[in-house]
Amino acid sequence: MLALASGVLALGGLVTPARAQFRQPPPVVRVEAAPSVSAQMPAWREDVARHVYAAYAPHIYRGQLPAWMHAVAVTETDVDADGRVLDVRLTREPAAAKDVGPWVVGMIRQLGQLPAPRGLRGDVAQGGAQVPQQDTVYTWVDIWLVDKSGRFQLDSLTEGQQRP
């Protein structure tokens, strides 16, 4: 019985450090969200991912990801014509690391502003001027590939994954 309790305590000690970094989102570095002139959704998605990488630079996993990921999450983020974050949804929650989902959503919400989708906007010409359609909502979808260290890559900018 004592051996079992010791084993559980030892296992608990191994799990806690890997999960502690997901209790709250890391601090965000405030970087200006320069408007995106990309006219295609995949290119805008990359512009948004670059902005996320700049804001969370210390938390980006550099190089190829390990063969086995700690967590994979899919998010959908609605933004207005100016790039303001309106809503964040977790459309695929990590299977085992349930604490990573809220951590990712919190990171996106902390940003508050993403690159405005200027190239995607259905701007309407009025009197020779381009007037953005302000009521349009744009959705940024990305896959978050998260290592147990708390570092991550986004699918739109991933450097690939090592073979097992």
PDB file of N, CA and C in Angstrom, residues 42-123:
ATOM      1  N   PRO A  42      -6.079  31.748 -47.030  1.00  0.00           N
ATOM      2  CA  PRO A  42      -4.860  31.121 -46.495  1.00  0.00           C
ATOM      3  C   PRO A  42      -3.743  32.134 -46.209  1.00  0.00           C
ATOM      4  N   ALA A  43      -3.611  33.147 -47.046  1.00  0.00           N
ATOM      5  CA  ALA A  43      -2.570  34.158 -46.830  1.00  0.00           C
ATOM      6  C   ALA A  43      -2.908  35.026 -45.621  1.00  0.00           C
ATOM      7  N   TRP A  44      -4.183  35.385 -45.451  1.00  0.00           N
ATOM      8  CA  TRP A  44      -4.586  36.150 -44.260  1.00  0.00           C
ATOM      9  C   TRP A  44      -4.334  35.312 -43.004  1.00  0.00           C
ATOM     10  N   ARG A  45      -4.633  34.022 -43.081  1.00  0.00           N
ATOM     11  CA  ARG A  45      -4.406  33.110 -41.957  1.00  0.00           C
ATOM     12  C   ARG A  45      -2.926  33.124 -41.550  1.00  0.00           C
ATOM     13  N   GLU A  46      -2.029  33.141 -42.529  1.00  0.00           N
ATOM     14  CA  GLU A  46      -0.593  33.219 -42.232  1.00  0.00           C
ATOM     15  C   GLU A  46      -0.229  34.562 -41.609  1.00  0.00           C
ATOM     16  N   ASP A  47      -0.832  35.654 -42.080  1.00  0.00           N
ATOM     17  CA  ASP A  47      -0.579  36.971 -41.484  1.00  0.00           C
ATOM     18  C   ASP A  47      -1.005  36.992 -40.021  1.00  0.00           C
ATOM     19  N   VAL A  48      -2.157  36.401 -39.739  1.00  0.00           N
ATOM     20  CA  VAL A  48      -2.635  36.336 -38.353  1.00  0.00           C
ATOM     21  C   VAL A  48      -1.677  35.488 -37.520  1.00  0.00           C
ATOM     22  N   ALA A  49      -1.248  34.353 -38.047  1.00  0.00           N
ATOM     23  CA  ALA A  49      -0.318  33.482 -37.321  1.00  0.00           C
ATOM     24  C   ALA A  49       0.999  34.202 -37.037  1.00  0.00           C
ATOM     25  N   ARG A  50       1.503  34.981 -37.994  1.00  0.00           N
ATOM     26  CA  ARG A  50       2.742  35.739 -37.752  1.00  0.00           C
ATOM     27  C   ARG A  50       2.548  36.737 -36.610  1.00  0.00           C
ATOM     28  N   HIS A  51       1.375  37.334 -36.564  1.00  0.00           N
ATOM     29  CA  HIS A  51       1.073  38.274 -35.475  1.00  0.00           C
ATOM     30  C   HIS A  51       1.068  37.538 -34.125  1.00  0.00           C
ATOM     31  N   VAL A  52       0.455  36.368 -34.076  1.00  0.00           N
ATOM     32  CA  VAL A  52       0.442  35.562 -32.843  1.00  0.00           C
ATOM     33  C   VAL A  52       1.873  35.203 -32.455  1.00  0.00           C
ATOM     34  N   TYR A  53       2.696  34.813 -33.420  1.00  0.00           N
ATOM     35  CA  TYR A  53       4.091  34.465 -33.149  1.00  0.00           C
ATOM     36  C   TYR A  53       4.848  35.662 -32.582  1.00  0.00           C
ATOM     37  N   ALA A  54       4.601  36.857 -33.106  1.00  0.00           N
ATOM     38  CA  ALA A  54       5.288  38.052 -32.604  1.00  0.00           C
ATOM     39  C   ALA A  54       4.856  38.370 -31.177  1.00  0.00           C
ATOM     40  N   ALA A  55       3.585  38.182 -30.886  1.00  0.00           N
ATOM     41  CA  ALA A  55       3.060  38.496 -29.556  1.00  0.00           C
ATOM     42  C   ALA A  55       3.487  37.473 -28.504  1.00  0.00           C
ATOM     43  N   TYR A  56       3.723  36.243 -28.911  1.00  0.00           N
ATOM     44  CA  TYR A  56       4.100  35.175 -27.978  1.00  0.00           C
ATOM     45  C   TYR A  56       5.438  34.550 -28.363  1.00  0.00           C
ATOM     46  N   ALA A  57       6.366  35.357 -28.824  1.00  0.00           N
ATOM     47  CA  ALA A  57       7.659  34.869 -29.337  1.00  0.00           C
ATOM     48  C   ALA A  57       8.370  33.876 -28.414  1.00  0.00           C
ATOM     49  N   PRO A  58       8.441  34.120 -27.097  1.00  0.00           N
ATOM     50  CA  PRO A  58       9.154  33.155 -26.241  1.00  0.00           C
ATOM     51  C   PRO A  58       8.463  31.791 -26.156  1.00  0.00           C
ATOM     52  N   HIS A  59       7.230  31.716 -26.595  1.00  0.00           N
ATOM     53  CA  HIS A  59       6.458  30.479 -26.458  1.00  0.00           C
ATOM     54  C   HIS A  59       6.298  29.715 -27.771  1.00  0.00           C
ATOM     55  N   ILE A  60       7.017  30.166 -28.794  1.00  0.00           N
ATOM     56  CA  ILE A  60       6.955  29.480 -30.085  1.00  0.00           C
ATOM     57  C   ILE A  60       7.966  28.338 -30.090  1.00  0.00           C
ATOM     58  N   TYR A  61       7.531  27.170 -30.516  1.00  0.00           N
ATOM     59  CA  TYR A  61       8.412  26.017 -30.634  1.00  0.00           C
ATOM     60  C   TYR A  61       9.196  26.173 -31.930  1.00  0.00           C
ATOM     61  N   ARG A  62      10.496  26.306 -31.829  1.00  0.00           N
ATOM     62  CA  ARG A  62      11.354  26.482 -33.009  1.00  0.00           C
ATOM     63  C   ARG A  62      11.804  25.124 -33.531  1.00  0.00           C
ATOM     64  N   GLY A  63      11.767  24.954 -34.832  1.00  0.00           N
ATOM     65  CA  GLY A  63      12.181  23.695 -35.438  1.00  0.00           C
ATOM     66  C   GLY A  63      11.026  22.721 -35.546  1.00  0.00           C
ATOM     67  N   GLN A  64      11.362  21.489 -35.895  1.00  0.00           N
ATOM     68  CA  GLN A  64      10.325  20.473 -36.038  1.00  0.00           C
ATOM     69  C   GLN A  64       9.770  20.084 -34.680  1.00  0.00           C
ATOM     70  N   LEU A  65       8.474  19.910 -34.634  1.00  0.00           N
ATOM     71  CA  LEU A  65       7.799  19.496 -33.408  1.00  0.00           C
ATOM     72  C   LEU A  65       8.128  18.039 -33.104  1.00  0.00           C
ATOM     73  N   PRO A  66       8.025  17.648 -31.829  1.00  0.00           N
ATOM     74  CA  PRO A  66       8.251  16.240 -31.488  1.00  0.00           C
ATOM     75  C   PRO A  66       7.208  15.344 -32.171  1.00  0.00           C
ATOM     76  N   ALA A  67       7.529  14.071 -32.253  1.00  0.00           N
ATOM     77  CA  ALA A  67       6.621  13.112 -32.888  1.00  0.00           C
ATOM     78  C   ALA A  67       5.289  13.026 -32.146  1.00  0.00           C
ATOM     79  N   TRP A  68       5.324  13.140 -30.837  1.00  0.00           N
ATOM     80  CA  TRP A  68       4.109  13.033 -30.023  1.00  0.00           C
ATOM     81  C   TRP A  68       3.827  14.382 -29.387  1.00  0.00           C
ATOM     82  N   MET A  69       2.695  14.956 -29.735  1.00  0.00           N
ATOM     83  CA  MET A  69       2.317  16.262 -29.206  1.00  0.00           C
ATOM     84  C   MET A  69       1.584  16.107 -27.881  1.00  0.00           C
ATOM     85  N   HIS A  70       1.765  17.110 -27.017  1.00  0.00           N
ATOM     86  CA  HIS A  70       1.039  17.137 -25.748  1.00  0.00           C
ATOM     87  C   HIS A  70      -0.443  17.400 -26.004  1.00  0.00           C
ATOM     88  N   ALA A  71      -0.719  18.327 -26.938  1.00  0.00           N
ATOM     89  CA  ALA A  71      -2.114  18.674 -27.218  1.00  0.00           C
ATOM     90  C   ALA A  71      -2.252  19.255 -28.618  1.00  0.00           C
ATOM     91  N   VAL A  72      -3.400  18.998 -29.200  1.00  0.00           N
ATOM     92  CA  VAL A  72      -3.778  19.599 -30.477  1.00  0.00           C
ATOM     93  C   VAL A  72      -5.160  20.205 -30.266  1.00  0.00           C
ATOM     94  N   ALA A  73      -5.291  21.483 -30.606  1.00  0.00           N
ATOM     95  CA  ALA A  73      -6.570  22.173 -30.445  1.00  0.00           C
ATOM     96  C   ALA A  73      -6.879  22.941 -31.723  1.00  0.00           C
ATOM     97  N   VAL A  74      -8.147  23.007 -32.062  1.00  0.00           N
ATOM     98  CA  VAL A  74      -8.581  23.785 -33.223  1.00  0.00           C
ATOM     99  C   VAL A  74      -9.468  24.910 -32.716  1.00  0.00           C
ATOM    100  N   THR A  75      -9.152  26.127 -33.173  1.00  0.00           N
ATOM    101  CA  THR A  75      -9.941  27.288 -32.764  1.00  0.00           C
ATOM    102  C   THR A  75     -10.535  27.984 -33.977  1.00  0.00           C
ATOM    103  N   GLU A  76     -11.663  28.621 -33.748  1.00  0.00           N
ATOM    104  CA  GLU A  76     -12.281  29.535 -34.705  1.00  0.00           C
ATOM    105  C   GLU A  76     -12.403  30.872 -33.992  1.00  0.00           C
ATOM    106  N   THR A  77     -11.847  31.908 -34.600  1.00  0.00           N
ATOM    107  CA  THR A  77     -11.867  33.235 -33.998  1.00  0.00           C
ATOM    108  C   THR A  77     -12.549  34.201 -34.953  1.00  0.00           C
ATOM    109  N   ASP A  78     -13.635  34.806 -34.496  1.00  0.00           N
ATOM    110  CA  ASP A  78     -14.340  35.802 -35.296  1.00  0.00           C
ATOM    111  C   ASP A  78     -13.745  37.173 -35.029  1.00  0.00           C
ATOM    112  N   VAL A  79     -13.490  37.909 -36.112  1.00  0.00           N
ATOM    113  CA  VAL A  79     -12.999  39.287 -36.004  1.00  0.00           C
ATOM    114  C   VAL A  79     -13.867  40.176 -36.885  1.00  0.00           C
ATOM    115  N   ASP A  80     -13.906  41.459 -36.530  1.00  0.00           N
ATOM    116  CA  ASP A  80     -14.642  42.404 -37.366  1.00  0.00           C
ATOM    117  C   ASP A  80     -13.728  42.936 -38.467  1.00  0.00           C
ATOM    118  N   ALA A  81     -14.224  43.869 -39.245  1.00  0.00           N
ATOM    119  CA  ALA A  81     -13.470  44.404 -40.383  1.00  0.00           C
ATOM    120  C   ALA A  81     -12.188  45.100 -39.960  1.00  0.00           C
ATOM    121  N   ASP A  82     -12.109  45.525 -38.691  1.00  0.00           N
ATOM    122  CA  ASP A  82     -10.906  46.183 -38.182  1.00  0.00           C
ATOM    123  C   ASP A  82      -9.961  45.220 -37.475  1.00  0.00           C
ATOM    124  N   GLY A  83     -10.321  43.937 -37.408  1.00  0.00           N
ATOM    125  CA  GLY A  83      -9.463  42.938 -36.786  1.00  0.00           C
ATOM    126  C   GLY A  83      -9.710  42.726 -35.302  1.00  0.00           C
ATOM    127  N   ARG A  84     -10.720  43.400 -34.735  1.00  0.00           N
ATOM    128  CA  ARG A  84     -11.020  43.209 -33.311  1.00  0.00           C
ATOM    129  C   ARG A  84     -11.598  41.817 -33.079  1.00  0.00           C
ATOM    130  N   VAL A  85     -11.083  41.134 -32.060  1.00  0.00           N
ATOM    131  CA  VAL A  85     -11.567  39.796 -31.724  1.00  0.00           C
ATOM    132  C   VAL A  85     -12.967  39.927 -31.131  1.00  0.00           C
ATOM    133  N   LEU A  86     -13.921  39.254 -31.748  1.00  0.00           N
ATOM    134  CA  LEU A  86     -15.306  39.279 -31.284  1.00  0.00           C
ATOM    135  C   LEU A  86     -15.661  38.025 -30.494  1.00  0.00           C
ATOM    136  N   ASP A  87     -15.161  36.882 -30.947  1.00  0.00           N
ATOM    137  CA  ASP A  87     -15.507  35.617 -30.306  1.00  0.00           C
ATOM    138  C   ASP A  87     -14.423  34.590 -30.611  1.00  0.00           C
ATOM    139  N   VAL A  88     -14.193  33.703 -29.657  1.00  0.00           N
ATOM    140  CA  VAL A  88     -13.228  32.610 -29.836  1.00  0.00           C
ATOM    141  C   VAL A  88     -13.932  31.318 -29.434  1.00  0.00           C
ATOM    142  N   ARG A  89     -13.873  30.340 -30.314  1.00  0.00           N
ATOM    143  CA  ARG A  89     -14.475  29.041 -30.041  1.00  0.00           C
ATOM    144  C   ARG A  89     -13.426  27.944 -30.179  1.00  0.00           C
ATOM    145  N   LEU A  90     -13.484  27.010 -29.271  1.00  0.00           N
ATOM    146  CA  LEU A  90     -12.628  25.831 -29.335  1.00  0.00           C
ATOM    147  C   LEU A  90     -13.446  24.759 -30.051  1.00  0.00           C
ATOM    148  N   THR A  91     -13.103  24.465 -31.299  1.00  0.00           N
ATOM    149  CA  THR A  91     -13.902  23.509 -32.067  1.00  0.00           C
ATOM    150  C   THR A  91     -13.364  22.085 -31.978  1.00  0.00           C
ATOM    151  N   ARG A  92     -12.132  21.944 -31.528  1.00  0.00           N
ATOM    152  CA  ARG A  92     -11.584  20.617 -31.233  1.00  0.00           C
ATOM    153  C   ARG A  92     -10.772  20.755 -29.969  1.00  0.00           C
ATOM    154  N   GLU A  93     -11.306  20.198 -28.910  1.00  0.00           N
ATOM    155  CA  GLU A  93     -10.629  20.244 -27.622  1.00  0.00           C
ATOM    156  C   GLU A  93      -9.556  19.160 -27.588  1.00  0.00           C
ATOM    157  N   PRO A  94      -8.414  19.448 -26.949  1.00  0.00           N
ATOM    158  CA  PRO A  94      -7.401  18.398 -26.805  1.00  0.00           C
ATOM    159  C   PRO A  94      -7.996  17.172 -26.107  1.00  0.00           C
ATOM    160  N   ALA A  95      -7.644  15.999 -26.585  1.00  0.00           N
ATOM    161  CA  ALA A  95      -8.224  14.763 -26.069  1.00  0.00           C
ATOM    162  C   ALA A  95      -7.901  14.520 -24.598  1.00  0.00           C
ATOM    163  N   ALA A  96      -6.660  14.695 -24.206  1.00  0.00           N
ATOM    164  CA  ALA A  96      -6.256  14.380 -22.836  1.00  0.00           C
ATOM    165  C   ALA A  96      -5.913  15.624 -22.029  1.00  0.00           C
ATOM    166  N   ALA A  97      -5.260  16.575 -22.632  1.00  0.00           N
ATOM    167  CA  ALA A  97      -4.788  17.770 -21.921  1.00  0.00           C
ATOM    168  C   ALA A  97      -5.877  18.839 -21.935  1.00  0.00           C
ATOM    169  N   LYS A  98      -6.908  18.635 -21.134  1.00  0.00           N
ATOM    170  CA  LYS A  98      -8.080  19.519 -21.129  1.00  0.00           C
ATOM    171  C   LYS A  98      -7.751  20.947 -20.716  1.00  0.00           C
ATOM    172  N   ASP A  99      -6.656  21.146 -20.010  1.00  0.00           N
ATOM    173  CA  ASP A  99      -6.287  22.493 -19.567  1.00  0.00           C
ATOM    174  C   ASP A  99      -5.718  23.343 -20.701  1.00  0.00           C
ATOM    175  N   VAL A 100      -5.323  22.729 -21.800  1.00  0.00           N
ATOM    176  CA  VAL A 100      -4.715  23.473 -22.905  1.00  0.00           C
ATOM    177  C   VAL A 100      -5.759  24.280 -23.679  1.00  0.00           C
ATOM    178  N   GLY A 101      -6.966  23.769 -23.827  1.00  0.00           N
ATOM    179  CA  GLY A 101      -8.012  24.476 -24.563  1.00  0.00           C
ATOM    180  C   GLY A 101      -8.284  25.873 -24.019  1.00  0.00           C
ATOM    181  N   PRO A 102      -8.617  26.003 -22.734  1.00  0.00           N
ATOM    182  CA  PRO A 102      -8.843  27.339 -22.175  1.00  0.00           C
ATOM    183  C   PRO A 102      -7.595  28.222 -22.234  1.00  0.00           C
ATOM    184  N   TRP A 103      -6.422  27.621 -22.144  1.00  0.00           N
ATOM    185  CA  TRP A 103      -5.156  28.356 -22.231  1.00  0.00           C
ATOM    186  C   TRP A 103      -5.021  28.997 -23.604  1.00  0.00           C
ATOM    187  N   VAL A 104      -5.306  28.234 -24.664  1.00  0.00           N
ATOM    188  CA  VAL A 104      -5.226  28.746 -26.033  1.00  0.00           C
ATOM    189  C   VAL A 104      -6.272  29.845 -26.247  1.00  0.00           C
ATOM    190  N   VAL A 105      -7.504  29.597 -25.833  1.00  0.00           N
ATOM    191  CA  VAL A 105      -8.570  30.593 -25.979  1.00  0.00           C
ATOM    192  C   VAL A 105      -8.193  31.877 -25.244  1.00  0.00           C
ATOM    193  N   GLY A 106      -7.626  31.746 -24.057  1.00  0.00           N
ATOM    194  CA  GLY A 106      -7.188  32.917 -23.292  1.00  0.00           C
ATOM    195  C   GLY A 106      -6.102  33.705 -24.007  1.00  0.00           C
ATOM    196  N   MET A 107      -5.188  33.001 -24.666  1.00  0.00           N
ATOM    197  CA  MET A 107      -4.126  33.695 -25.404  1.00  0.00           C
ATOM    198  C   MET A 107      -4.710  34.521 -26.545  1.00  0.00           C
ATOM    199  N   ILE A 108      -5.665  33.958 -27.258  1.00  0.00           N
ATOM    200  CA  ILE A 108      -6.275  34.695 -28.369  1.00  0.00           C
ATOM    201  C   ILE A 108      -7.042  35.902 -27.835  1.00  0.00           C
ATOM    202  N   ARG A 109      -7.803  35.705 -26.782  1.00  0.00           N
ATOM    203  CA  ARG A 109      -8.577  36.823 -26.207  1.00  0.00           C
ATOM    204  C   ARG A 109      -7.658  37.930 -25.703  1.00  0.00           C
ATOM    205  N   GLN A 110      -6.524  37.543 -25.121  1.00  0.00           N
ATOM    206  CA  GLN A 110      -5.559  38.541 -24.638  1.00  0.00           C
ATOM    207  C   GLN A 110      -5.073  39.445 -25.766  1.00  0.00           C
ATOM    208  N   LEU A 111      -4.943  38.890 -26.958  1.00  0.00           N
ATOM    209  CA  LEU A 111      -4.484  39.689 -28.094  1.00  0.00           C
ATOM    210  C   LEU A 111      -5.465  40.815 -28.387  1.00  0.00           C
ATOM    211  N   GLY A 112      -6.742  40.504 -28.387  1.00  0.00           N
ATOM    212  CA  GLY A 112      -7.768  41.516 -28.596  1.00  0.00           C
ATOM    213  C   GLY A 112      -7.876  42.028 -30.022  1.00  0.00           C
ATOM    214  N   GLN A 113      -6.771  42.095 -30.715  1.00  0.00           N
ATOM    215  CA  GLN A 113      -6.723  42.649 -32.072  1.00  0.00           C
ATOM    216  C   GLN A 113      -5.850  41.752 -32.936  1.00  0.00           C
ATOM    217  N   LEU A 114      -6.351  41.407 -34.100  1.00  0.00           N
ATOM    218  CA  LEU A 114      -5.595  40.638 -35.083  1.00  0.00           C
ATOM    219  C   LEU A 114      -5.467  41.486 -36.345  1.00  0.00           C
ATOM    220  N   PRO A 115      -4.592  41.108 -37.263  1.00  0.00           N
ATOM    221  CA  PRO A 115      -4.479  41.889 -38.500  1.00  0.00           C
ATOM    222  C   PRO A 115      -5.840  42.025 -39.204  1.00  0.00           C
ATOM    223  N   ALA A 116      -6.233  43.254 -39.463  1.00  0.00           N
ATOM    224  CA  ALA A 116      -7.506  43.507 -40.146  1.00  0.00           C
ATOM    225  C   ALA A 116      -7.466  42.874 -41.535  1.00  0.00           C
ATOM    226  N   PRO A 117      -8.520  42.191 -41.909  1.00  0.00           N
ATOM    227  CA  PRO A 117      -8.543  41.495 -43.203  1.00  0.00           C
ATOM    228  C   PRO A 117      -8.850  42.437 -44.368  1.00  0.00           C
ATOM    229  N   ARG A 118      -8.024  43.449 -44.539  1.00  0.00           N
ATOM    230  CA  ARG A 118      -8.293  44.465 -45.573  1.00  0.00           C
ATOM    231  C   ARG A 118      -8.398  43.870 -46.967  1.00  0.00           C
ATOM    232  N   GLY A 119      -7.529  42.913 -47.290  1.00  0.00           N
ATOM    233  CA  GLY A 119      -7.554  42.310 -48.620  1.00  0.00           C
ATOM    234  C   GLY A 119      -8.771  41.435 -48.859  1.00  0.00           C
ATOM    235  N   LEU A 120      -9.374  40.927 -47.779  1.00  0.00           N
ATOM    236  CA  LEU A 120     -10.540  40.051 -47.897  1.00  0.00           C
ATOM    237  C   LEU A 120     -11.845  40.820 -47.878  1.00  0.00           C
ATOM    238  N   ARG A 121     -11.800  42.032 -47.368  1.00  0.00           N
ATOM    239  CA  ARG A 121     -13.026  42.792 -47.150  1.00  0.00           C
ATOM    240  C   ARG A 121     -13.740  43.088 -48.455  1.00  0.00           C
ATOM    241  N   GLY A 122     -15.030  43.041 -48.403  1.00  0.00           N
ATOM    242  CA  GLY A 122     -15.844  43.409 -49.558  1.00  0.00           C
ATOM    243  C   GLY A 122     -16.089  44.903 -49.536  1.00  0.00           C
ATOM    244  N   ASP A 123     -15.020  45.689 -49.706  1.00  0.00           N
ATOM    245  CA  ASP A 123     -15.169  47.141 -49.674  1.00  0.00           C
ATOM    246  C   ASP A 123     -16.050  47.610 -50.828  1.00  0.00           C
TER     247      ASP A 123
END
